[in-house]
Structures are given as structure tokens and as C-alpha cells.
Tab-separated table of C-alpha atoms in Angstrom:
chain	number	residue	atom	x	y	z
A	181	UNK	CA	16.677	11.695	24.666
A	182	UNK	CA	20.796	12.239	23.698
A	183	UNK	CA	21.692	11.510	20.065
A	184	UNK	CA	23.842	7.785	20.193
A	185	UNK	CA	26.175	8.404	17.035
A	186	UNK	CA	26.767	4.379	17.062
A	187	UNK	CA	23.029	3.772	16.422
A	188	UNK	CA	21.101	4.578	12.502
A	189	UNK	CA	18.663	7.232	12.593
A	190	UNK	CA	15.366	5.815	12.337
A	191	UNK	CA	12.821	8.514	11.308
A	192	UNK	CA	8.639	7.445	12.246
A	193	UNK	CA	5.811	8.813	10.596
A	194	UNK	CA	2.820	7.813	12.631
A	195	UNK	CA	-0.379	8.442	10.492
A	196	UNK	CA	-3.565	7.012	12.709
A	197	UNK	CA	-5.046	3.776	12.681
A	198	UNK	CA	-5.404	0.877	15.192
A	199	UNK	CA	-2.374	0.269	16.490
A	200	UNK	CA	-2.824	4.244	17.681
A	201	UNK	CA	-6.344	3.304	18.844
A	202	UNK	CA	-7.681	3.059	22.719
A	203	UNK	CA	-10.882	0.691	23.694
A	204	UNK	CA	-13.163	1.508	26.055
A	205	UNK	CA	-11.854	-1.973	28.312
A	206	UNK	CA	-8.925	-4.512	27.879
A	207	UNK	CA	-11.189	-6.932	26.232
A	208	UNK	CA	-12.938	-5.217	23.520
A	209	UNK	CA	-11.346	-5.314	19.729
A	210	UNK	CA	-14.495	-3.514	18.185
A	211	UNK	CA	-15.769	-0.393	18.528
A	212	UNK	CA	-12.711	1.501	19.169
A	213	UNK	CA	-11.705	4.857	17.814
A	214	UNK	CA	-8.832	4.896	15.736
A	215	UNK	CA	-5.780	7.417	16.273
A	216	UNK	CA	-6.496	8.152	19.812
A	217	UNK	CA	-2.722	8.084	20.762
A	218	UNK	CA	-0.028	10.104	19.331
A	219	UNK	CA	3.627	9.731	18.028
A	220	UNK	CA	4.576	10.444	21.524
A	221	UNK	CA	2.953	7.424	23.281
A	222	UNK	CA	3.450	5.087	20.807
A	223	UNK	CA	6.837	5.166	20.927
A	224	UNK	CA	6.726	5.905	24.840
A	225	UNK	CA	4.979	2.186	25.665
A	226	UNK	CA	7.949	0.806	23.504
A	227	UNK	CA	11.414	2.470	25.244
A	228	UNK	CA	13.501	-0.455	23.505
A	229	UNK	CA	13.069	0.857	20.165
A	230	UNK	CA	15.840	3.578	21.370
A	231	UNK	CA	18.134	0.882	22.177
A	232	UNK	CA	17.896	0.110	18.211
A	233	UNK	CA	18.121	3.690	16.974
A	234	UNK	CA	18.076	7.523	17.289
A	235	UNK	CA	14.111	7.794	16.797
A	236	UNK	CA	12.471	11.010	15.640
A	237	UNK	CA	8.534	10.741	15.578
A	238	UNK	CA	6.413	12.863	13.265
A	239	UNK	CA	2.555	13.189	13.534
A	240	UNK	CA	1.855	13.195	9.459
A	241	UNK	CA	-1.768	12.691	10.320
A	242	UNK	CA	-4.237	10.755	12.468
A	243	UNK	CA	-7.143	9.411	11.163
A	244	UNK	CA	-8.947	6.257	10.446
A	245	UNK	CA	-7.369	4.480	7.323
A	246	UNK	CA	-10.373	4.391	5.576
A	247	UNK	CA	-10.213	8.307	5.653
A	248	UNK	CA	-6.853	8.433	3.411
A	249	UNK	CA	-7.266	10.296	0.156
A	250	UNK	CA	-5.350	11.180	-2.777
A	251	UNK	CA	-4.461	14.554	-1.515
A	252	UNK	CA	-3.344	12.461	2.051
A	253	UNK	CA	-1.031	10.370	-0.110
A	254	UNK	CA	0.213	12.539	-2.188
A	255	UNK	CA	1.363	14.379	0.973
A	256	UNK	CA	2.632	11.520	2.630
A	257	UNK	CA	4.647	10.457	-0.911
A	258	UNK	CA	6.462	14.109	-0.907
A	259	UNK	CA	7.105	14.244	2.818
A	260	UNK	CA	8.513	10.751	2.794
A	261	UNK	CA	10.955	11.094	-0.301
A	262	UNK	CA	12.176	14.356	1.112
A	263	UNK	CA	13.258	12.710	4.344
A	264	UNK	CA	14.743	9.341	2.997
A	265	UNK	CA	17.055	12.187	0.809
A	266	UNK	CA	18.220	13.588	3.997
A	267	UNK	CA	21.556	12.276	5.080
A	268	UNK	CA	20.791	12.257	8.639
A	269	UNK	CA	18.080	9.653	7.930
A	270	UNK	CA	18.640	5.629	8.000
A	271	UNK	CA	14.855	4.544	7.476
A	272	UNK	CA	11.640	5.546	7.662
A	273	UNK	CA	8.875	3.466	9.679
A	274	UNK	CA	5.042	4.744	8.547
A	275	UNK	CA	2.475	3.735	11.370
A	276	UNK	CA	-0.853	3.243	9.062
A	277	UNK	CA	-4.370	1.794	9.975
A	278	UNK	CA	-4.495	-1.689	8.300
A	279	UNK	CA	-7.710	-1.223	6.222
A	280	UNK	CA	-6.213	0.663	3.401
A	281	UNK	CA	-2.532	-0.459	4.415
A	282	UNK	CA	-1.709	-1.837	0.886
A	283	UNK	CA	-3.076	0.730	-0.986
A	284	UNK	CA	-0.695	3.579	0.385
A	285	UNK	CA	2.083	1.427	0.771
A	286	UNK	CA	1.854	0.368	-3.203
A	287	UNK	CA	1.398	4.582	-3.657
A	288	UNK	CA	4.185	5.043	-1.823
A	289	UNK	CA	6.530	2.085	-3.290
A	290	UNK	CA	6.117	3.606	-7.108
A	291	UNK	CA	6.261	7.378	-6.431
A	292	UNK	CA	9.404	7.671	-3.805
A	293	UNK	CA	12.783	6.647	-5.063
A	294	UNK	CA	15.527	5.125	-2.454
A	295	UNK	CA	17.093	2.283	-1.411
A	296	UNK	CA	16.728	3.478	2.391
A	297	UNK	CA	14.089	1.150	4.373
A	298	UNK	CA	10.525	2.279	4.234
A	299	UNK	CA	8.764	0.570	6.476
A	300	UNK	CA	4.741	0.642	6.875
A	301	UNK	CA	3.768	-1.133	9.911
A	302	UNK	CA	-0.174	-1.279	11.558
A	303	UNK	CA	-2.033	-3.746	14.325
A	304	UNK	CA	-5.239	-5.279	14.471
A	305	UNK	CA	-5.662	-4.848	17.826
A	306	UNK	CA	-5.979	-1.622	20.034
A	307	UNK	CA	-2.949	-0.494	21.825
A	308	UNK	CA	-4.636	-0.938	24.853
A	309	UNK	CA	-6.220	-4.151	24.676
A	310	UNK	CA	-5.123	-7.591	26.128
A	311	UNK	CA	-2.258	-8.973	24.028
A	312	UNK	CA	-2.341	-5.888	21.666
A	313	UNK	CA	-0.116	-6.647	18.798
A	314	UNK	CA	0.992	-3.051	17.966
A	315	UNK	CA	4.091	-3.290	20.104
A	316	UNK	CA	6.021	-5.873	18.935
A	317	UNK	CA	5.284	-4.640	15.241
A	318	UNK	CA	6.410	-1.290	15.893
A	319	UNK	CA	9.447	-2.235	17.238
A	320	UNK	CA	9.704	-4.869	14.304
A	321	UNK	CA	8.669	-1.963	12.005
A	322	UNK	CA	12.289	0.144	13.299
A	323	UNK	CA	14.270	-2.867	13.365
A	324	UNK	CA	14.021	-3.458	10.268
A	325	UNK	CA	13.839	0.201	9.020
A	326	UNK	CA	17.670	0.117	11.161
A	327	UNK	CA	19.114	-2.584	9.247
A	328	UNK	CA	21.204	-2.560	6.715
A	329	UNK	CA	20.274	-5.452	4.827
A	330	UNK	CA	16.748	-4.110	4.255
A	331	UNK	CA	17.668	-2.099	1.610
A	332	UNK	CA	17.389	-1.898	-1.939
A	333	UNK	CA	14.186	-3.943	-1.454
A	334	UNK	CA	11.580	-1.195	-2.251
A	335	UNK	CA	8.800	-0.155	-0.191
A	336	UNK	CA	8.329	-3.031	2.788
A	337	UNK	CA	5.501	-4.148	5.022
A	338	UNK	CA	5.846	-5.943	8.177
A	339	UNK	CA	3.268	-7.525	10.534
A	340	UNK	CA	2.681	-10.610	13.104
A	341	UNK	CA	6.775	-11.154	12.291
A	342	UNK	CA	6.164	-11.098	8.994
A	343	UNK	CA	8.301	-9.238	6.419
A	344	UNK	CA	6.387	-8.814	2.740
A	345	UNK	CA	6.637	-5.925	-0.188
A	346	UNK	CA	4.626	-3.491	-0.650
A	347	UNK	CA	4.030	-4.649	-3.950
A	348	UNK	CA	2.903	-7.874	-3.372
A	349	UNK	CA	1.329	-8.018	0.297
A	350	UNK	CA	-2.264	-7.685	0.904
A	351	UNK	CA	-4.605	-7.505	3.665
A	352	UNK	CA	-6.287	-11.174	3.977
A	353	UNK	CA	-8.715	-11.414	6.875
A	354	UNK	CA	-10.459	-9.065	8.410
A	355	UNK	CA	-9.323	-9.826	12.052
A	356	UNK	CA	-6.881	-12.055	13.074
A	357	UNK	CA	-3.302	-10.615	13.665
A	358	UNK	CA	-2.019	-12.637	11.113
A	359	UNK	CA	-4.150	-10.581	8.652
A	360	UNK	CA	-1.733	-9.487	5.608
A	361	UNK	CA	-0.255	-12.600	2.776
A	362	UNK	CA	2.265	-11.975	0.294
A	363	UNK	CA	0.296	-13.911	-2.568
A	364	UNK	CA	2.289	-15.819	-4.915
A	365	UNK	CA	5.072	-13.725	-4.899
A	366	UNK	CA	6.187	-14.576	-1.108
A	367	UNK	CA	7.231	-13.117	1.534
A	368	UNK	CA	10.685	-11.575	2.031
A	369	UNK	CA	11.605	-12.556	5.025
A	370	UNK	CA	10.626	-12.907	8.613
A	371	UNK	CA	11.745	-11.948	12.044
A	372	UNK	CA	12.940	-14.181	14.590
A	373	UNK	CA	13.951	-12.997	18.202
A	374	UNK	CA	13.241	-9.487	16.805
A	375	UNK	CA	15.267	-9.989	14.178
A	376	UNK	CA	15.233	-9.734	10.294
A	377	UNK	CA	15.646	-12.520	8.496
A	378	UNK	CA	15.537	-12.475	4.773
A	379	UNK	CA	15.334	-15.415	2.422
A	380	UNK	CA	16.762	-13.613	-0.694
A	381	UNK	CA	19.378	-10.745	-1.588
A	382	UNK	CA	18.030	-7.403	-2.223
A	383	UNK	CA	16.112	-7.092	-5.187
A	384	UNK	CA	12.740	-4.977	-6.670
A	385	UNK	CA	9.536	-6.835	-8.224
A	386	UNK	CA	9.387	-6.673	-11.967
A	387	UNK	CA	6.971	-4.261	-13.281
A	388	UNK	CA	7.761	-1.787	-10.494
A	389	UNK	CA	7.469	1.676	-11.708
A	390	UNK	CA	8.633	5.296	-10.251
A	391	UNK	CA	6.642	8.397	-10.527
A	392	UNK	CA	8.350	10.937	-8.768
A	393	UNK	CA	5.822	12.150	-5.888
A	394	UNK	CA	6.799	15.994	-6.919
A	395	UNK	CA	5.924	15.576	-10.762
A	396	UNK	CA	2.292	14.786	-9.743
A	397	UNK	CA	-0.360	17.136	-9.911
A	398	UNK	CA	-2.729	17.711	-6.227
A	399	UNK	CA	-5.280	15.569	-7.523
A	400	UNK	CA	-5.208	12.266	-9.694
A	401	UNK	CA	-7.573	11.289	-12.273
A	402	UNK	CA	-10.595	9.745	-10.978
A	403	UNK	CA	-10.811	5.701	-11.383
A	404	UNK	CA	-13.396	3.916	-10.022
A	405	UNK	CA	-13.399	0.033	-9.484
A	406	UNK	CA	-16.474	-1.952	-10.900
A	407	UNK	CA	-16.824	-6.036	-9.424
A	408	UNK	CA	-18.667	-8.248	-11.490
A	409	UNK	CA	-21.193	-11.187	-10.777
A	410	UNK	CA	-23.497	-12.948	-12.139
A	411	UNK	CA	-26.263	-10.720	-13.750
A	412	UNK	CA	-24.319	-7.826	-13.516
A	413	UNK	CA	-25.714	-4.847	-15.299
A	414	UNK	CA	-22.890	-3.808	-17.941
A	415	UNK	CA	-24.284	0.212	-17.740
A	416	UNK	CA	-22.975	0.517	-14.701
A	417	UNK	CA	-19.732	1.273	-16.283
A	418	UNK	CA	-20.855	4.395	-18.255
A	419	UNK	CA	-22.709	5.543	-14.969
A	420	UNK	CA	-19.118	6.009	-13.785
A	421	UNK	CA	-17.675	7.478	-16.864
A	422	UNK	CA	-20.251	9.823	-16.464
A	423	UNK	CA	-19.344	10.736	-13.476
A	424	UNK	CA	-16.334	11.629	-14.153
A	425	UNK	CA	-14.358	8.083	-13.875
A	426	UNK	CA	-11.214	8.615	-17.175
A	427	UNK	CA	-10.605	4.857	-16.374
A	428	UNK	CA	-12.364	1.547	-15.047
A	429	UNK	CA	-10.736	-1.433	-13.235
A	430	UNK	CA	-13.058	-3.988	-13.951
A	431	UNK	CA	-12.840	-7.029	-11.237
A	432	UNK	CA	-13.997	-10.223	-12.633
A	433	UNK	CA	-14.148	-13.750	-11.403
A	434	UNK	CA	-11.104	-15.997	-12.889
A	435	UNK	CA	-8.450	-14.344	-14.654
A	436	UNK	CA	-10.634	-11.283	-14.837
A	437	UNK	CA	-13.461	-12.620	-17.756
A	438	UNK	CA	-16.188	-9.890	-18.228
A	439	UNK	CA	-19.356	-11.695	-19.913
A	440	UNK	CA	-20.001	-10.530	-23.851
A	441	UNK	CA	-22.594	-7.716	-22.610
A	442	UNK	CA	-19.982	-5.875	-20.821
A	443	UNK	CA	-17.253	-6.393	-23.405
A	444	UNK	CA	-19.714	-4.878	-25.410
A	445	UNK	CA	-20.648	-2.003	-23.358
A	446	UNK	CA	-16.673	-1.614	-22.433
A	447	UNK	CA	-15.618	-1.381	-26.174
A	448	UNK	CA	-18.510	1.322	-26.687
A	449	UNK	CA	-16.975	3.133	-23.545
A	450	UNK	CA	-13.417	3.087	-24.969
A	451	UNK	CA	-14.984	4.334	-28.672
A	452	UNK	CA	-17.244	7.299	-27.266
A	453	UNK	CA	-14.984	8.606	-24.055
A	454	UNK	CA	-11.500	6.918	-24.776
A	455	UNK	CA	-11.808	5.113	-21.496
A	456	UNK	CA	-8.938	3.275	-19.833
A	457	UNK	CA	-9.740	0.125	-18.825
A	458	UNK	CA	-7.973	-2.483	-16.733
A	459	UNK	CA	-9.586	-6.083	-16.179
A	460	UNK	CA	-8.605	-7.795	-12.337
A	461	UNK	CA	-8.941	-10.521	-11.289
A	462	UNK	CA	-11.057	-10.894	-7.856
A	463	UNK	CA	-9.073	-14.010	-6.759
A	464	UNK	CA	-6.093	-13.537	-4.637
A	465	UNK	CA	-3.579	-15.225	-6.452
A	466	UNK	CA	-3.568	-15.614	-10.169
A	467	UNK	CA	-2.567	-13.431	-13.424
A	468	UNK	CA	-5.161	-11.496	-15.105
A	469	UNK	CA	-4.964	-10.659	-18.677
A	470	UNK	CA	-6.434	-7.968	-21.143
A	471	UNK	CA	-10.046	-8.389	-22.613
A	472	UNK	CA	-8.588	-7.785	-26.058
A	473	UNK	CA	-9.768	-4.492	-28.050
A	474	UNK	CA	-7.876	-0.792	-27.761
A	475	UNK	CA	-7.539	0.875	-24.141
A	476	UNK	CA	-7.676	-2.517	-22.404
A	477	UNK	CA	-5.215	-3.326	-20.285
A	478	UNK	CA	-4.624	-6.736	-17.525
A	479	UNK	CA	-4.256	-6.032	-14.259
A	480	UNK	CA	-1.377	-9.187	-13.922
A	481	UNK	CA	-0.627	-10.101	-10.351
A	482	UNK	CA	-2.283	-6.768	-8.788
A	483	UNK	CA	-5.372	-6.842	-7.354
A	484	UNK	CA	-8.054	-3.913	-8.302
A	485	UNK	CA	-7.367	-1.636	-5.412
A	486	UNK	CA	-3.471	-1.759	-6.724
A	487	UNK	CA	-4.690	-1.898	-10.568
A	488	UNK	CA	-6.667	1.200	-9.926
A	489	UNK	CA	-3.514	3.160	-8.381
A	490	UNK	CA	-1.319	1.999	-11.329
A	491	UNK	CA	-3.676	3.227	-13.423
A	492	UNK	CA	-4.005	6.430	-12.221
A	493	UNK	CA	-0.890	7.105	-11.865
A	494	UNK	CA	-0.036	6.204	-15.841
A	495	UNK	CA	-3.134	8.577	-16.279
A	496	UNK	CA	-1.757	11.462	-14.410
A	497	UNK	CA	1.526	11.800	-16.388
A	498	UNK	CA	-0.364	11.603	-19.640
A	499	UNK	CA	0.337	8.024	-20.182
A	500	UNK	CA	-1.421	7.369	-23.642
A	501	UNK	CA	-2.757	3.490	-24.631
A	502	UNK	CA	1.314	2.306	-25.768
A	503	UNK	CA	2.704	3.735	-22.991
A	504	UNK	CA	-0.022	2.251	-20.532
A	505	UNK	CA	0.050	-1.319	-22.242
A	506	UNK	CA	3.931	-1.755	-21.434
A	507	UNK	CA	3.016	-0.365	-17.622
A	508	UNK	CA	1.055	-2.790	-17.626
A	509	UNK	CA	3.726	-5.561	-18.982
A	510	UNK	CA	4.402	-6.824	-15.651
A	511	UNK	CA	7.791	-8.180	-17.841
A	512	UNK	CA	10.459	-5.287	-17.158
């Protein structure tokens, strides 16, 4: 396809997931195998994303979302920030399965710096089944990657004409098309006639962070995410520390309240292994707050799976208990 020098450059990194999934008929939305179709054909069954810019497609990976791990992201972070520094790129649109969505989307929102368009983008529903939604996002996804007024907004994620950040959005249901919310924060914008629309000027979340992609080492430290209930056994916690785990979200009900056992049993974590420990709230709006004591932190607006990345990331540049309390600010 010729190079149009009028149009952006619109670089897509397609990395599995539903939207690159085939079914075995038109009607089935279950079952499926995820990243059956390449770069190639996804942007082949949608020839009017060349009328919106020169499109280069890169196969970064292809596997079920669920599948992504730290290695996969770090990769992804590195590869991403060196093509957003490349002149000859406008935006970058990241094809993702929706599962884990948020999760590399937040990784990828604090660890590569730019104010080009990074756009992730996923579907609920197979490419190949009756009213498959993957299309229309995709061609969304470059649309907005294309335009102008999409940057300096941080890392963006658009679905079911939907336009949220990265920071904020989450996945909300666990099958309709209009699966992700933007929690209390809102959503940026939205698209009408395939078209951005943005309700405010360009501007980043507060408490957004950068750690450059290249200053981290190939693996992160291990967090694991604990989710309280009633009767929960408090020892659970040191069963992960044990295994390895330098930190603990801790997802309790409200604004994150632990009962006094596992206050207990977190305070004699912190004393004997220095553990990190961030409390979140399980709700999906709401601001949760430290459990008092040293090494405990509040998650604030994040949920745990976003809590936990935070967290590691503080942990992997050596982030001691000052340094990961104003992280955790949420106020600058």
C-alpha cells in the first residue's frame, strides 16, 4: 500500500486476544480460541482504516490475555516507547485481549513517556461472529491514535465508542460489549460518527508516575494480591511472603478495612520480612486508605490488580517506605 504524506502514521501493535479470535460458527461467543488471526487480517477486514492513516502492523505477540507476564510487558513497554520516539510515528494502537486489558494498559501508561496517542483497543466478541464488535473498535482505536487532539492525555483505552484512560478504566462485566467503565474519574470522551469527541482539554490523572521501561530490570518483584471475607484466615499472608511475595495488596470490603487479626498478622509481616503492604478496596468506586502502622500504604482510587503494579514498580527501583508513601499520595 503507497505511503499518503497528507495522512499521520499510525503504527499497530496487535498482541492476541478476542478481537483476533475465530469461532467455530457465526453464533457462538464461547469457546473460541484467542489470537487465531494476525496483524495482517485484522487490518485487511477493515480497508478504511487506510483512508485515516499510513498503517504499519506489527505482530508483538499472540496469545490469550490471560497469558501476559511481566517479561511480556516489559517487552511490550520498551518496544512501544522506542516507536512513539520515532519521528515517523503519529500513534500507536495496541490490539490486547480484554481480560487483562487494564492491567497492561496501566503498565504501559507509567513506564512509557510521550504525548503521542497510545491507544489499547480489544472486543468481546470474535472477529468472526455475528455483529462482532472488533471492527468498529479497531478502526476507533486508529482514529483516535491519528488525531491530534488525543494527545498529551496519557495512555488511552477505547471500546463500544467509548474513550477512557488507562488509569482509570476498568473491565466491568464479563460479556457484554459495553464491558469497560471509567469509575469515578469519567470518561474522556466518546466517538460519534467515528469520531473523537473529548469533553476536556488534554490533561494527565494526578498521581501518575513514569518509570522509564529501560531502567527496569527483566523481572519485577513478586506481589501477590490477597481478598478478604468474612472468616478469612490472616496466615494466608505469610504463606505468600514465604513464597517469595516482597509486598501484599490486601483487598478488603469498604475502603479496604482488614479485621484486627489480620492487622495483627500484617504488622508482624512488616516487623519480621519488611513487607510492603497496600490495602484496596474491592468496590469499584471509592478511595481506600492506609491501615495505619510502617510499610502500609492505601491503594486510593486503584483497584488491586493496578495497586499491585504500582507497587511493584516502586519496589523495583528500590523505592523504600517514604518514597512509596508519597507514590502512593494520589495528591501530585
Amino acid at each position: 500500500m503507497s505511503h499518503k504524506h497528507h495522512l499521520p502514521n499510525v503504527t499497530i501493535f496487535a498482541t492476541g486476544g478476542t478481537i483476533a479470535a475465530t469461532a467455530a460458527s457465526a453464533a457462538v461467543t464461547m469457546g473460541y480460541k484467542s489470537g487465531d488471526l494476525g496483524i495482517e487480517a485484522l487490518i485487511d477486514a477493515v480497508p478504511q482504516i487506510r483512508t485515516v492513516a499510513n498503517i504499519q502492523g506489527i505482530q508483538v505477540m499472540n496469545i490469550d490475555s490471560t497469558e501476559v507476564t511481566v517479561k511480556d510487558l516489559i517487552s511490550l513497554a520498551r518496544r512501544a516507547q522506542q516507536e512513539v520516539s520515532s519521528p515517523h510515528c503519529d500513534g500507536l494502537v495496541i490490539t490486547h485481549g480484554t481480560d487483562t486489558l487494564e492491567e497492561s494498559a496501566f503498565f504501559v501508561d507509567l513506564t512509557v513517556q510521550t504525548d503521542k496517542p497510545i491507544v489499547f483497543v480489544g472486543a468481546m466478541r470474535p472477529a468472526t461472529v455475528i455483529s462482532a464488535d472488533g471492527p468498529l473498535n479497531l478502526l476507533e482505536a486508529v482514529t483516535l491514535a491519528a488525531s491530534p487532539k488525543a494527545r498529551g492525555r496519557g495512555v488511552l483505552v477505547t471500546l463500544n465508542d467509548r474513550i477512557g484512560s488507562a488509569f482509570l478504566t476498568s473491565k466491568m462485566h464479563a460479556n457484554s460489549v459495553d464491558a469497560f467503565r471509567a469509575s469515578e474519574g469519567g470518561y474522556l470522551g466518546f466517538f460519534f460518527d467515528v469520531q473523537p469527541r473529548f469533553f476536556y482539554a488534554p490533561s494527565l490523572p494526578l498521581g501518575r508516575h513514569y518509570f522509564s521501561a529501560f531502567d527496569l530490570p527483566d523481572e519485577l518483584p513478586q506481589v501477590e494480591i490477597l481478598y478478604s471475607y468474612q472468616g478469612f484466615n490472616p496466615r494466608l499472608a505469610e504463606a505468600a511472603v514465604k513464597m517469595g511475595a516482597k509486598g501484599l495488596v490486601l483487598a478488603g470490603p469498604g475502603y479496604g478495612t482488614w479485621r484486627k487479626a489480620g492487622r495483627m498478622e500484617n504488622a508482624r509481616l512488616v516487623e519480621q520480612y519488611n513487607t510492603q503492604i497496600v490495602t484496596a478496596s474491592q468496590n469499584g468506586d471509592g478511595f481506600a486508605i492506609s491501615q495505619g502502622g510502617r510499610n502500609n500504604y492505601g491503594a486510593g482510587h486503584l483497584n488491586p490488580r493496578k495497586a499491585r503494579i504500582m507497587l511493584q514498580l516502586g519496589l523495583a527501583q528500590g523505592y523504600d517506605s517514604e518514597k512509596l508513601e508519597r507514590l502512593f499520595s494520589f495528591d501530585c
